[in-house]
Coordinates of C-alpha atoms (C1' of nucleotides) in Angstrom, one line a residue:
Chain A
M1 CA 88.8 154.6 -298.7
F2 CA 86.8 154.0 -295.6
L3 CA 87.1 156.1 -292.5
L4 CA 85.5 154.7 -289.4
V5 CA 84.6 157.0 -286.5
R6 CA 83.9 155.6 -283.1
R7 CA 83.1 157.3 -279.9
L8 CA 85.3 156.0 -277.0
P9 CA 84.1 155.5 -273.4
D10 CA 85.9 158.7 -272.4
G11 CA 84.1 160.7 -275.0
D12 CA 87.0 161.1 -277.4
V13 CA 86.6 160.0 -281.0
E14 CA 88.7 157.4 -282.7
L15 CA 89.2 157.7 -286.5
T16 CA 90.6 154.7 -288.3
T17 CA 91.4 154.6 -291.9
W18 CA 90.8 151.3 -293.7
S19 CA 92.3 150.1 -297.0
R20 CA 90.0 149.5 -299.9
P21 CA 88.5 146.0 -299.9
G22 CA 88.2 143.8 -303.0
P23 CA 86.9 140.4 -303.9
E24 CA 90.0 138.7 -302.5
H25 CA 90.7 140.7 -299.4
L26 CA 88.9 142.5 -296.6
P27 CA 89.8 146.0 -295.6
A28 CA 92.4 146.5 -293.0
V29 CA 93.3 149.3 -290.7
V30 CA 96.1 151.4 -292.1
A31 CA 96.0 154.4 -289.8
S32 CA 94.4 155.4 -286.6
E33 CA 94.1 158.5 -284.6
V34 CA 92.1 159.8 -281.6
V35 CA 90.7 163.3 -281.5
R36 CA 88.9 165.2 -278.8
D37 CA 85.2 165.6 -279.3
A38 CA 85.6 169.3 -279.8
D39 CA 88.0 168.7 -282.7
L40 CA 85.9 166.2 -284.5
V41 CA 84.1 168.7 -286.8
E42 CA 87.4 170.1 -288.0
A43 CA 88.9 166.6 -288.5
V44 CA 85.9 165.7 -290.7
R45 CA 86.0 168.9 -292.6
R46 CA 89.6 168.6 -293.4
R47 CA 89.3 165.1 -294.8
E48 CA 86.0 165.7 -296.6
S49 CA 87.4 168.7 -298.5
G50 CA 90.4 166.8 -299.9
P51 CA 92.3 167.5 -303.1
E52 CA 90.3 168.7 -306.0
G53 CA 88.7 165.9 -307.9
A54 CA 89.5 163.3 -305.4
S55 CA 86.4 161.6 -304.0
G56 CA 86.2 162.0 -300.2
P57 CA 86.3 159.1 -297.8
R58 CA 83.4 156.9 -297.1
W59 CA 82.6 157.6 -293.5
V60 CA 81.7 154.6 -291.5
W61 CA 79.7 155.1 -288.4
D62 CA 77.2 153.2 -286.2
D63 CA 74.2 155.4 -286.8
T64 CA 73.9 158.5 -289.0
P65 CA 71.6 160.6 -286.8
R66 CA 74.1 160.3 -284.0
W67 CA 76.9 161.9 -285.9
Y68 CA 75.7 163.9 -288.9
P69 CA 73.5 166.6 -287.4
R70 CA 76.4 168.2 -285.5
L71 CA 78.5 168.2 -288.6
L72 CA 75.8 169.9 -290.6
E73 CA 75.2 172.5 -288.0
A74 CA 78.9 173.3 -288.3
G75 CA 78.5 173.5 -292.1
V76 CA 80.2 170.2 -292.9
R77 CA 78.5 168.1 -295.5
V78 CA 79.5 164.5 -296.0
A79 CA 79.4 163.0 -299.5
R80 CA 79.3 159.3 -298.7
C81 CA 78.8 157.1 -295.7
V82 CA 78.2 153.6 -294.4
D83 CA 75.4 153.5 -291.8
L84 CA 76.4 150.3 -290.0
R85 CA 73.1 149.9 -288.2
L86 CA 70.9 150.1 -291.3
C87 CA 73.3 147.9 -293.3
H88 CA 73.4 145.4 -290.4
A89 CA 69.7 144.9 -290.6
L90 CA 69.8 144.4 -294.3
L91 CA 72.7 142.0 -294.4
R92 CA 71.6 140.0 -291.5
A93 CA 68.2 139.2 -293.0
A94 CA 69.3 138.9 -296.6
V95 CA 69.2 135.4 -298.1
S96 CA 72.1 136.3 -300.4
T97 CA 74.5 136.6 -297.4
G98 CA 74.0 133.0 -296.6
G99 CA 77.0 131.4 -295.0
S100 CA 78.4 134.6 -293.6
E101 CA 78.8 135.2 -289.9
L102 CA 76.2 138.0 -290.1
H103 CA 73.5 136.0 -291.8
G104 CA 70.8 135.1 -289.4
A105 CA 72.9 136.1 -286.4
P106 CA 70.9 136.3 -283.1
A107 CA 69.5 139.8 -282.3
G108 CA 72.0 141.9 -280.5
P109 CA 72.7 145.6 -279.8
W110 CA 73.0 146.4 -283.5
D111 CA 69.3 145.4 -283.9
V112 CA 68.0 147.9 -281.3
P113 CA 66.1 150.6 -283.1
Q114 CA 67.6 154.0 -282.6
G115 CA 65.9 157.2 -283.5
A116 CA 63.1 158.4 -281.3
D117 CA 62.7 154.9 -279.7
G118 CA 66.3 154.4 -278.8
P119 CA 69.1 156.2 -277.1
R120 CA 69.3 159.9 -278.1
D121 CA 72.0 162.4 -277.7
G122 CA 69.8 165.5 -277.7
L123 CA 69.1 165.4 -274.0
F124 CA 72.6 164.7 -272.8
D125 CA 75.7 166.7 -272.7
V126 CA 77.9 163.6 -273.4
L127 CA 77.2 161.7 -276.5
P128 CA 76.5 158.0 -275.8
E129 CA 79.2 155.5 -276.6
S130 CA 79.1 154.0 -280.0
L131 CA 77.4 150.7 -280.5
P132 CA 79.8 147.9 -279.6
D133 CA 82.9 147.4 -281.7
P134 CA 81.9 149.1 -284.9
G135 CA 85.2 148.0 -286.5
A136 CA 84.4 144.3 -286.0
E137 CA 80.9 145.0 -287.3
F138 CA 82.2 146.7 -290.4
L139 CA 84.4 143.7 -291.1
R140 CA 81.5 141.3 -290.7
Q141 CA 79.5 143.3 -293.1
R142 CA 82.3 143.6 -295.7
A143 CA 82.8 139.9 -295.4
A144 CA 79.1 139.2 -296.0
I145 CA 79.0 141.5 -299.0
E146 CA 82.3 140.3 -300.6
A147 CA 81.4 136.6 -300.3
S148 CA 77.9 137.0 -301.7
P149 CA 76.9 135.8 -305.1
E150 CA 74.9 139.1 -305.2
R151 CA 77.8 141.2 -304.3
A152 CA 77.1 144.1 -306.7
R153 CA 73.5 144.4 -305.8
L154 CA 74.2 144.3 -302.1
E155 CA 76.9 147.0 -302.6
L156 CA 74.3 149.2 -304.4
L157 CA 71.7 148.5 -301.8
T158 CA 73.8 149.3 -298.8
T159 CA 75.2 152.4 -300.5
A160 CA 71.7 153.6 -301.4
E161 CA 70.4 152.9 -297.9
S162 CA 73.3 154.8 -296.3
T163 CA 73.0 157.7 -298.7
G164 CA 69.3 157.8 -297.7
A165 CA 70.3 158.1 -294.1
L166 CA 72.4 161.2 -295.0
I167 CA 69.6 162.7 -297.0
A168 CA 67.1 162.2 -294.1
V169 CA 69.3 164.1 -291.8
E170 CA 70.1 166.8 -294.3
M171 CA 66.4 167.3 -295.1
R172 CA 65.6 167.6 -291.4
H173 CA 68.5 170.0 -291.0
R174 CA 67.3 172.3 -293.8
G175 CA 63.6 171.8 -293.0
V176 CA 60.6 172.2 -295.2
P177 CA 59.8 175.9 -295.8
W178 CA 56.6 176.5 -294.0
S179 CA 54.4 179.5 -293.7
A180 CA 52.7 179.6 -290.3
D181 CA 50.6 182.5 -291.5
V182 CA 49.2 180.6 -294.5
H183 CA 48.6 177.6 -292.3
D184 CA 46.8 179.6 -289.7
H185 CA 44.7 181.4 -292.4
L186 CA 43.8 178.1 -293.9
L187 CA 42.8 176.6 -290.6
A188 CA 40.7 179.7 -289.8
Q189 CA 39.0 179.3 -293.2
A190 CA 38.1 175.7 -292.6
L191 CA 37.5 175.7 -288.8
G192 CA 37.0 179.3 -287.7
P193 CA 39.5 181.4 -285.9
R194 CA 41.9 179.8 -283.4
P195 CA 40.0 179.2 -280.2
P196 CA 41.3 179.3 -276.6
V197 CA 42.8 176.0 -275.6
G198 CA 40.2 173.4 -274.7
E199 CA 37.5 175.0 -276.8
R200 CA 36.2 173.9 -280.2
P201 CA 36.7 176.2 -283.1
A202 CA 33.5 178.1 -284.1
R203 CA 32.6 176.2 -287.2
M204 CA 33.0 172.9 -285.4
R205 CA 30.8 174.0 -282.6
E206 CA 28.1 174.7 -285.2
D207 CA 28.6 171.2 -286.6
V208 CA 28.3 169.7 -283.2
D209 CA 25.1 171.6 -282.4
E210 CA 23.6 170.6 -285.7
V211 CA 24.5 166.9 -285.1
R212 CA 23.2 166.9 -281.6
G213 CA 19.9 168.6 -282.7
L214 CA 19.3 166.2 -285.5
L215 CA 20.0 163.2 -283.3
D216 CA 18.1 164.6 -280.4
A217 CA 21.1 164.0 -278.2
P218 CA 22.1 167.3 -276.5
D219 CA 25.0 165.9 -274.6
L220 CA 26.5 163.8 -277.3
N221 CA 30.3 163.6 -277.5
P222 CA 30.8 163.2 -281.3
D223 CA 34.4 162.0 -280.7
S224 CA 33.2 158.8 -278.9
P225 CA 32.4 156.2 -281.5
A226 CA 30.4 154.1 -279.0
E227 CA 28.2 157.1 -278.0
L228 CA 27.8 158.1 -281.6
V229 CA 26.7 154.6 -282.7
R230 CA 24.1 154.5 -279.9
A231 CA 22.8 158.0 -280.8
L232 CA 22.6 157.1 -284.5
N233 CA 20.8 153.9 -283.8
S234 CA 18.3 155.8 -281.6
A235 CA 17.6 158.2 -284.4
G236 CA 17.0 155.3 -286.9
V237 CA 20.4 155.3 -288.6
F238 CA 21.4 151.7 -288.2
V239 CA 25.2 151.5 -288.3
T240 CA 27.6 149.3 -286.5
S241 CA 30.5 151.7 -286.8
T242 CA 31.0 155.4 -287.3
S243 CA 33.4 155.1 -290.3
K244 CA 32.9 157.4 -293.2
W245 CA 32.4 154.5 -295.5
E246 CA 29.4 153.2 -293.6
L247 CA 27.9 156.5 -292.8
Q248 CA 27.9 157.5 -296.5
R249 CA 25.5 154.7 -297.3
H250 CA 22.7 156.3 -295.3
E251 CA 20.3 159.0 -296.4
H252 CA 19.6 160.6 -293.0
P253 CA 20.1 164.4 -292.8
V254 CA 22.7 164.0 -289.9
V255 CA 25.1 162.3 -292.2
E256 CA 26.3 165.4 -294.1
P257 CA 27.0 167.5 -291.0
L258 CA 28.5 164.6 -289.1
L259 CA 31.0 163.8 -291.9
R260 CA 31.7 167.5 -292.2
Y261 CA 32.5 167.5 -288.4
K262 CA 34.7 164.5 -288.7
K263 CA 36.7 166.0 -291.5
R264 CA 37.2 169.2 -289.6
Q265 CA 38.1 167.3 -286.4
R266 CA 40.6 165.3 -288.3
L267 CA 42.3 168.5 -289.7
L268 CA 42.2 170.0 -286.2
V269 CA 43.8 167.2 -284.3
A270 CA 46.3 166.0 -286.9
N271 CA 47.5 169.3 -288.5
G272 CA 45.8 172.1 -286.5
W273 CA 47.3 174.8 -284.4
A274 CA 48.8 172.4 -281.9
W275 CA 50.7 170.7 -284.7
L276 CA 51.9 174.1 -286.0
D277 CA 53.2 175.0 -282.5
A278 CA 54.9 171.7 -282.0
W279 CA 56.5 171.3 -285.5
V280 CA 57.1 174.6 -287.1
R281 CA 59.8 176.9 -285.9
D282 CA 61.3 179.9 -287.7
G283 CA 59.5 179.1 -290.9
R284 CA 60.6 175.5 -291.1
F285 CA 59.0 172.1 -290.6
R286 CA 61.6 169.5 -289.5
P287 CA 60.2 166.0 -289.6
D288 CA 62.0 163.1 -288.1
Y289 CA 62.4 160.7 -290.9
V290 CA 63.1 157.1 -290.2
P291 CA 64.9 155.5 -293.2
A292 CA 63.9 151.9 -293.7
G293 CA 61.3 152.4 -291.0
S294 CA 58.9 150.0 -292.7
V295 CA 59.5 146.3 -293.4
T296 CA 59.6 146.9 -297.2
G297 CA 62.4 149.5 -296.8
R298 CA 60.2 152.5 -297.3
W299 CA 60.9 155.4 -295.0
A300 CA 58.7 156.1 -292.0
T301 CA 58.5 159.1 -289.7
S302 CA 58.4 159.5 -286.0
G303 CA 56.6 162.6 -285.0
G304 CA 55.2 165.2 -287.2
G305 CA 53.6 162.8 -289.6
A306 CA 55.4 164.2 -292.6
L307 CA 54.5 161.3 -294.8
Q308 CA 50.8 161.8 -294.2
L309 CA 50.8 165.5 -294.8
P310 CA 47.2 166.1 -295.9
R311 CA 46.6 167.9 -299.2
A312 CA 44.5 170.4 -297.2
V313 CA 47.6 172.0 -295.7
R314 CA 50.1 171.7 -298.5
A315 CA 49.5 175.4 -299.5
A316 CA 51.5 176.2 -296.3
V317 CA 54.6 174.8 -297.9
V318 CA 55.8 178.0 -299.5
A319 CA 59.1 178.6 -301.1
D320 CA 61.3 181.3 -299.7
P321 CA 61.2 184.7 -301.5
G322 CA 63.2 184.4 -304.7
W323 CA 63.0 180.6 -304.5
K324 CA 60.8 177.9 -306.1
L325 CA 59.7 174.4 -305.2
V326 CA 60.5 171.8 -307.9
V327 CA 58.0 169.0 -307.2
A328 CA 58.5 165.8 -309.0
D329 CA 56.3 162.7 -308.9
A330 CA 57.2 159.3 -310.4
S331 CA 54.2 158.3 -312.5
Q332 CA 52.8 154.9 -311.8
L333 CA 56.0 153.9 -310.1
E334 CA 55.0 150.5 -308.7
P335 CA 53.6 149.1 -311.9
R336 CA 56.7 150.2 -313.7
I337 CA 58.8 148.5 -311.1
L338 CA 56.9 145.4 -311.7
T339 CA 57.5 145.8 -315.4
G340 CA 61.3 146.0 -314.8
L341 CA 61.3 143.1 -312.3
S342 CA 59.4 140.8 -314.6
G343 CA 60.8 141.9 -317.9
D344 CA 57.2 141.8 -319.3
R345 CA 57.6 143.3 -322.8
A346 CA 53.9 143.8 -323.3
M347 CA 53.7 145.8 -320.1
A348 CA 56.8 147.7 -321.1
A349 CA 55.2 148.6 -324.3
A350 CA 52.0 149.7 -322.5
G351 CA 54.3 151.9 -320.3
E352 CA 55.8 153.9 -323.2
G353 CA 53.4 156.7 -322.3
D354 CA 50.7 156.8 -319.6
L355 CA 50.8 153.2 -318.3
Y356 CA 47.1 153.0 -317.6
E357 CA 46.1 154.3 -321.0
G358 CA 48.6 151.8 -322.4
I359 CA 46.8 149.0 -320.6
V360 CA 43.5 150.2 -322.1
A361 CA 45.1 150.3 -325.5
S362 CA 46.2 146.7 -325.1
G363 CA 42.6 145.8 -324.9
A364 CA 42.9 144.3 -321.4
V365 CA 40.3 146.7 -319.9
A366 CA 38.0 149.4 -321.1
T367 CA 38.9 152.5 -319.1
R368 CA 41.8 154.1 -317.4
A369 CA 40.1 153.8 -314.0
E370 CA 39.6 150.1 -314.6
A371 CA 43.3 149.7 -315.5
K372 CA 44.4 151.4 -312.3
V373 CA 42.1 149.4 -310.1
A374 CA 43.1 146.2 -311.8
M375 CA 46.8 147.0 -311.5
L376 CA 46.6 147.8 -307.9
G377 CA 44.6 144.7 -307.3
A378 CA 47.2 142.6 -309.0
M379 CA 50.0 144.0 -306.8
Y380 CA 48.0 143.9 -303.6
G381 CA 46.4 140.5 -304.2
A382 CA 42.7 141.5 -304.6
T383 CA 40.3 138.6 -305.0
Q384 CA 36.9 140.2 -304.7
G385 CA 35.0 143.2 -305.9
E386 CA 35.7 145.1 -309.0
S387 CA 39.4 144.8 -308.5
G388 CA 39.4 141.1 -308.1
R389 CA 37.2 140.7 -311.2
L390 CA 39.5 142.7 -313.3
V391 CA 42.8 141.1 -312.3
P392 CA 42.4 138.0 -314.6
R393 CA 42.0 140.3 -317.6
L394 CA 45.4 141.8 -316.9
A395 CA 46.9 138.3 -316.5
R396 CA 45.9 137.4 -320.0
R397 CA 47.7 140.4 -321.5
F398 CA 50.6 140.6 -319.1
P399 CA 51.4 137.0 -318.1
Q400 CA 55.0 137.6 -317.1
A401 CA 54.2 140.5 -314.8
M402 CA 51.4 138.6 -313.2
A403 CA 53.5 135.4 -312.8
L404 CA 56.1 137.4 -310.8
V405 CA 53.6 138.6 -308.2
E406 CA 51.8 135.2 -308.1
E407 CA 55.1 133.5 -307.5
A408 CA 55.9 135.9 -304.6
A409 CA 52.4 135.3 -303.1
R410 CA 52.8 131.5 -303.3
T411 CA 56.2 131.7 -301.7
G412 CA 54.7 133.6 -298.8
E413 CA 51.8 131.3 -298.5
Q414 CA 54.1 128.4 -298.1
G415 CA 56.1 130.2 -295.4
G416 CA 59.1 131.2 -297.5
V417 CA 60.8 134.6 -297.8
V418 CA 61.0 136.8 -300.9
R419 CA 63.5 139.5 -301.9
T420 CA 63.6 142.8 -303.7
L421 CA 65.7 143.3 -306.8
L422 CA 68.7 144.5 -304.7
G423 CA 68.3 141.8 -302.1
R424 CA 66.2 143.2 -299.2
T425 CA 64.6 140.1 -297.8
S426 CA 61.2 139.8 -296.3
P427 CA 60.8 138.7 -292.7
S428 CA 59.8 135.0 -292.4
P429 CA 56.6 134.0 -290.7
A430 CA 58.8 132.8 -287.8
D431 CA 60.2 136.3 -287.4
A432 CA 56.6 137.6 -287.1
A433 CA 55.7 134.9 -284.7
R434 CA 58.7 135.8 -282.5
G435 CA 57.1 139.2 -282.2
D436 CA 59.9 141.5 -283.3
L437 CA 57.7 142.8 -286.1
P438 CA 55.0 145.4 -286.1
P439 CA 52.0 143.9 -284.4
E440 CA 49.7 144.7 -287.3
M441 CA 51.6 142.3 -289.5
P442 CA 49.5 139.2 -290.1
R443 CA 50.4 136.5 -287.6
A444 CA 51.3 133.9 -290.0
E445 CA 50.8 130.6 -288.4
V446 CA 51.1 129.1 -291.8
G447 CA 47.8 127.8 -293.0
R448 CA 45.5 130.0 -291.0
D449 CA 46.7 133.4 -292.3
A450 CA 48.7 132.0 -295.2
R451 CA 46.7 133.9 -297.7
S452 CA 47.2 137.2 -295.9
W453 CA 51.0 136.5 -295.6
G454 CA 51.0 135.8 -299.3
R455 CA 49.5 139.2 -300.0
F456 CA 52.3 140.7 -297.9
T457 CA 55.1 138.9 -299.8
R458 CA 53.4 139.6 -303.1
N459 CA 53.5 143.3 -302.4
F460 CA 56.9 143.2 -300.7
V461 CA 58.8 142.6 -303.9
V462 CA 57.1 145.5 -305.7
Q463 CA 56.9 148.0 -302.9
G464 CA 60.4 147.2 -301.6
T465 CA 62.0 147.5 -305.1
A466 CA 60.1 150.7 -305.6
A467 CA 61.7 152.0 -302.4
E468 CA 65.1 151.0 -303.7
W469 CA 64.4 152.9 -306.9
A470 CA 63.4 155.9 -304.9
L471 CA 66.6 155.8 -302.9
C472 CA 68.7 155.6 -306.0
W473 CA 66.7 158.4 -307.5
M474 CA 67.3 160.7 -304.5
G475 CA 70.9 159.7 -304.2
A476 CA 71.6 160.5 -307.9
L477 CA 69.7 163.8 -307.6
R478 CA 71.6 164.8 -304.4
Q479 CA 74.9 164.1 -306.2
S480 CA 74.0 166.0 -309.3
L481 CA 72.7 169.0 -307.3
H482 CA 75.9 169.1 -305.4
R483 CA 78.1 168.7 -308.4
R484 CA 76.3 171.6 -310.1
W485 CA 75.8 174.0 -307.2
G486 CA 77.7 172.6 -304.3
E487 CA 80.0 175.7 -303.9
R488 CA 76.9 177.8 -303.3
G489 CA 76.5 176.3 -299.9
D490 CA 73.3 177.2 -298.2
D491 CA 72.1 179.0 -301.3
A492 CA 72.3 175.9 -303.4
P493 CA 69.1 174.0 -304.5
H494 CA 68.5 171.2 -302.0
L495 CA 66.1 168.3 -301.4
T496 CA 63.5 169.4 -298.9
F497 CA 60.8 166.7 -298.9
F498 CA 60.3 163.1 -299.9
L499 CA 57.2 161.0 -300.1
H500 CA 57.8 157.5 -301.3
D501 CA 57.6 158.3 -305.0
E502 CA 57.8 162.1 -304.9
V503 CA 60.6 164.6 -304.1
V504 CA 60.5 168.3 -303.6
V505 CA 63.6 170.4 -304.2
H506 CA 63.8 173.9 -302.8
A507 CA 65.7 176.0 -305.3
P508 CA 66.6 179.6 -306.1
A509 CA 64.3 180.7 -308.9
D510 CA 67.1 181.1 -311.4
A511 CA 68.1 177.5 -310.9
A512 CA 64.6 175.9 -310.9
D513 CA 64.3 174.9 -314.5
E514 CA 67.7 173.4 -314.5
V515 CA 66.8 171.4 -311.4
A516 CA 63.8 170.1 -313.1
V517 CA 66.0 168.7 -315.8
L518 CA 68.4 167.1 -313.3
V519 CA 65.4 165.5 -311.5
V520 CA 64.3 163.8 -314.7
E521 CA 67.9 162.7 -315.4
A522 CA 68.2 161.2 -311.9
A523 CA 65.1 159.1 -312.5
A524 CA 66.5 157.7 -315.7
A525 CA 69.8 157.0 -313.9
A526 CA 68.0 155.2 -311.1
G527 CA 66.2 153.1 -313.7
R528 CA 69.6 152.1 -315.2
M529 CA 71.1 151.3 -311.8
L530 CA 68.3 148.8 -311.1
F531 CA 67.4 147.5 -314.5
G532 CA 70.3 148.3 -316.8
D533 CA 69.0 148.7 -320.4
A534 CA 65.8 146.8 -319.9
P535 CA 62.9 148.5 -321.7
V536 CA 61.2 150.2 -318.7
R537 CA 60.7 153.9 -318.4
F538 CA 60.3 156.1 -315.3
P539 CA 58.6 159.2 -316.4
L540 CA 58.0 162.0 -313.9
T541 CA 55.4 164.7 -313.5
V542 CA 57.5 167.8 -312.7
A543 CA 56.2 171.2 -311.6
V544 CA 58.0 174.4 -310.7
V545 CA 55.7 176.2 -308.2
D546 CA 55.7 178.7 -305.4
D547 CA 53.7 176.5 -303.0
Y548 CA 53.2 172.7 -302.7
S549 CA 49.5 172.8 -303.4
Q550 CA 50.1 174.2 -306.9
A551 CA 51.7 170.9 -308.0
K552 CA 49.4 168.5 -309.7
Chain B
dC1 C1' 47.4 156.6 -263.0
dA2 C1' 49.9 154.3 -267.1
dC3 C1' 49.7 151.2 -270.5
dT4 C1' 47.5 148.6 -274.6
dG5 C1' 44.6 147.6 -278.3
dA6 C1' 41.0 149.0 -281.4
dT7 C1' 39.1 152.5 -284.3
dG8 C1' 39.2 155.9 -287.7
dC9 C1' 41.5 158.5 -291.2
dG10 C1' 45.5 161.0 -293.3
dC11 C1' 49.3 159.7 -296.9
dG12 C1' 51.8 156.7 -300.7
Chain C
dA1 C1' 32.5 148.1 -293.6
dA2 C1' 36.0 147.1 -297.3
dA3 C1' 37.5 144.6 -301.3
dG4 C1' 43.6 144.8 -301.6
dC5 C1' 49.6 146.4 -299.6
dG6 C1' 52.7 149.7 -296.5
dC7 C1' 52.8 153.4 -292.8
dG8 C1' 51.7 157.4 -288.2
dC9 C1' 48.9 159.7 -285.1
dA10 C1' 45.0 161.1 -282.0
dT11 C1' 41.5 159.4 -279.4
dC12 C1' 38.6 156.3 -276.9
dA13 C1' 37.8 152.3 -274.0
dG14 C1' 39.2 148.7 -271.4
dT15 C1' 42.7 146.7 -268.3
dG16 C1' 46.3 146.4 -264.8

DNA sequence: CACTGATGCGCG
DNA sequence: AAAGCGCGCATCAGTG
């Protein structure tokens, strides 16, 4: 059963119940009611906690972050939803919805990004009206799914995407347990004690003095690349940029302190005291996740940089007293996704254990490091250097896997679109030319940047399907955690962090070992959801730890 | 002054 | 100054 919520212009909320759709018929409204905004939470709670054993409704709403935070704050968890905005983007672009009204529709209000870039409710007393006519949008989406030859896959994709939206809001709501003390201590260790605003920390001042002395440039601003290049050239260090990679190639005594300074500066500006003040409150870091924020369907973040959390500060992620962190990392996820996509039996055999060791055992390359570089090169489209040299050796042993990425690259080079296993479709070069894509995407006037666009589509199928696997993994885990401990409420183990191919569960110590088992089972379940019984494994590295830096 | 693009580096 | 994909963020430097 679907239950659609919609905010009316007067601020009240309309709830409409829809019949279950099927291959032959679209859902239809069977009941409708209007509640005051103040009564919404109770209305949802009542329906969500239905009769024992019955699955709750599937809530249908325009945009999960508009509705769900308030519910969570009131202690109401929602089991399932349809995030119309996210599903709209998927279905509109998907090749497998061809012929539907939604397919290729002109951009409209449903295509406006929400989140930090779009309308927000946080600053206003009155919540904004819903996106226009969510009921009609829901019907368009159901029609597109039901008529698709890939109906089952789109159903799984839209469900997984919507569950991801719930998880993103739930993780922000719970927050990542964060020790400001540990973080401060760690910064003091690396940079010196916290300085007054506007001043450099002591250790960095020493670095700057040293660099200025060695370059004989007493007024040098080390943060200005242009100034720095000039000063380096004057001192006989002939560089054209100030990147670490180029600096490392020079012998001059200034290189070491300069790189040390840059490393510290990076830590200070990205995750220093200012970050701590801005993002950590009451022992919790609450990142703003943006599900499907990248073209491939991976999540992004807006503010806080949670997906770039440097290893250097992970020790500040500390489980609450009496709790543990269960950290699980999918080993060699993307090559395994490629294995499943291509059905390459030789690669499946190599992936029985450590995939890279398996590639070495196959005789394709000599060392694990070579196997890794070659594999990445194959998925990214490397043509030069060590990686480019090694790729052909993989192609001989794993022809099916290589053929799949080669085919994706050729399609892109010719201006075509590719899709993930579940049907997320890549933007066309025309989309990119129209400018509604991130500017750093290669501008593919086909021909000129065709190769570059081919590398994008080559990687899209693998990275995008890996993102789908990760959504299924998290979705399955969320469900099993809730089934096992749901009645414990806030004391139940819960997802607290997600990083593309890695999840962290915050769990009471007595539950941690059992959580570790459920995480592994969820990975296997995700594999079956995508690849059925195909011979591809998704092993994890799981660690039960007190702080995040202790994992791996 | 605000905005934009380039640079550099953190993550997967 | 990366080769070889996808991101976010701070800062600088140039422009309007």
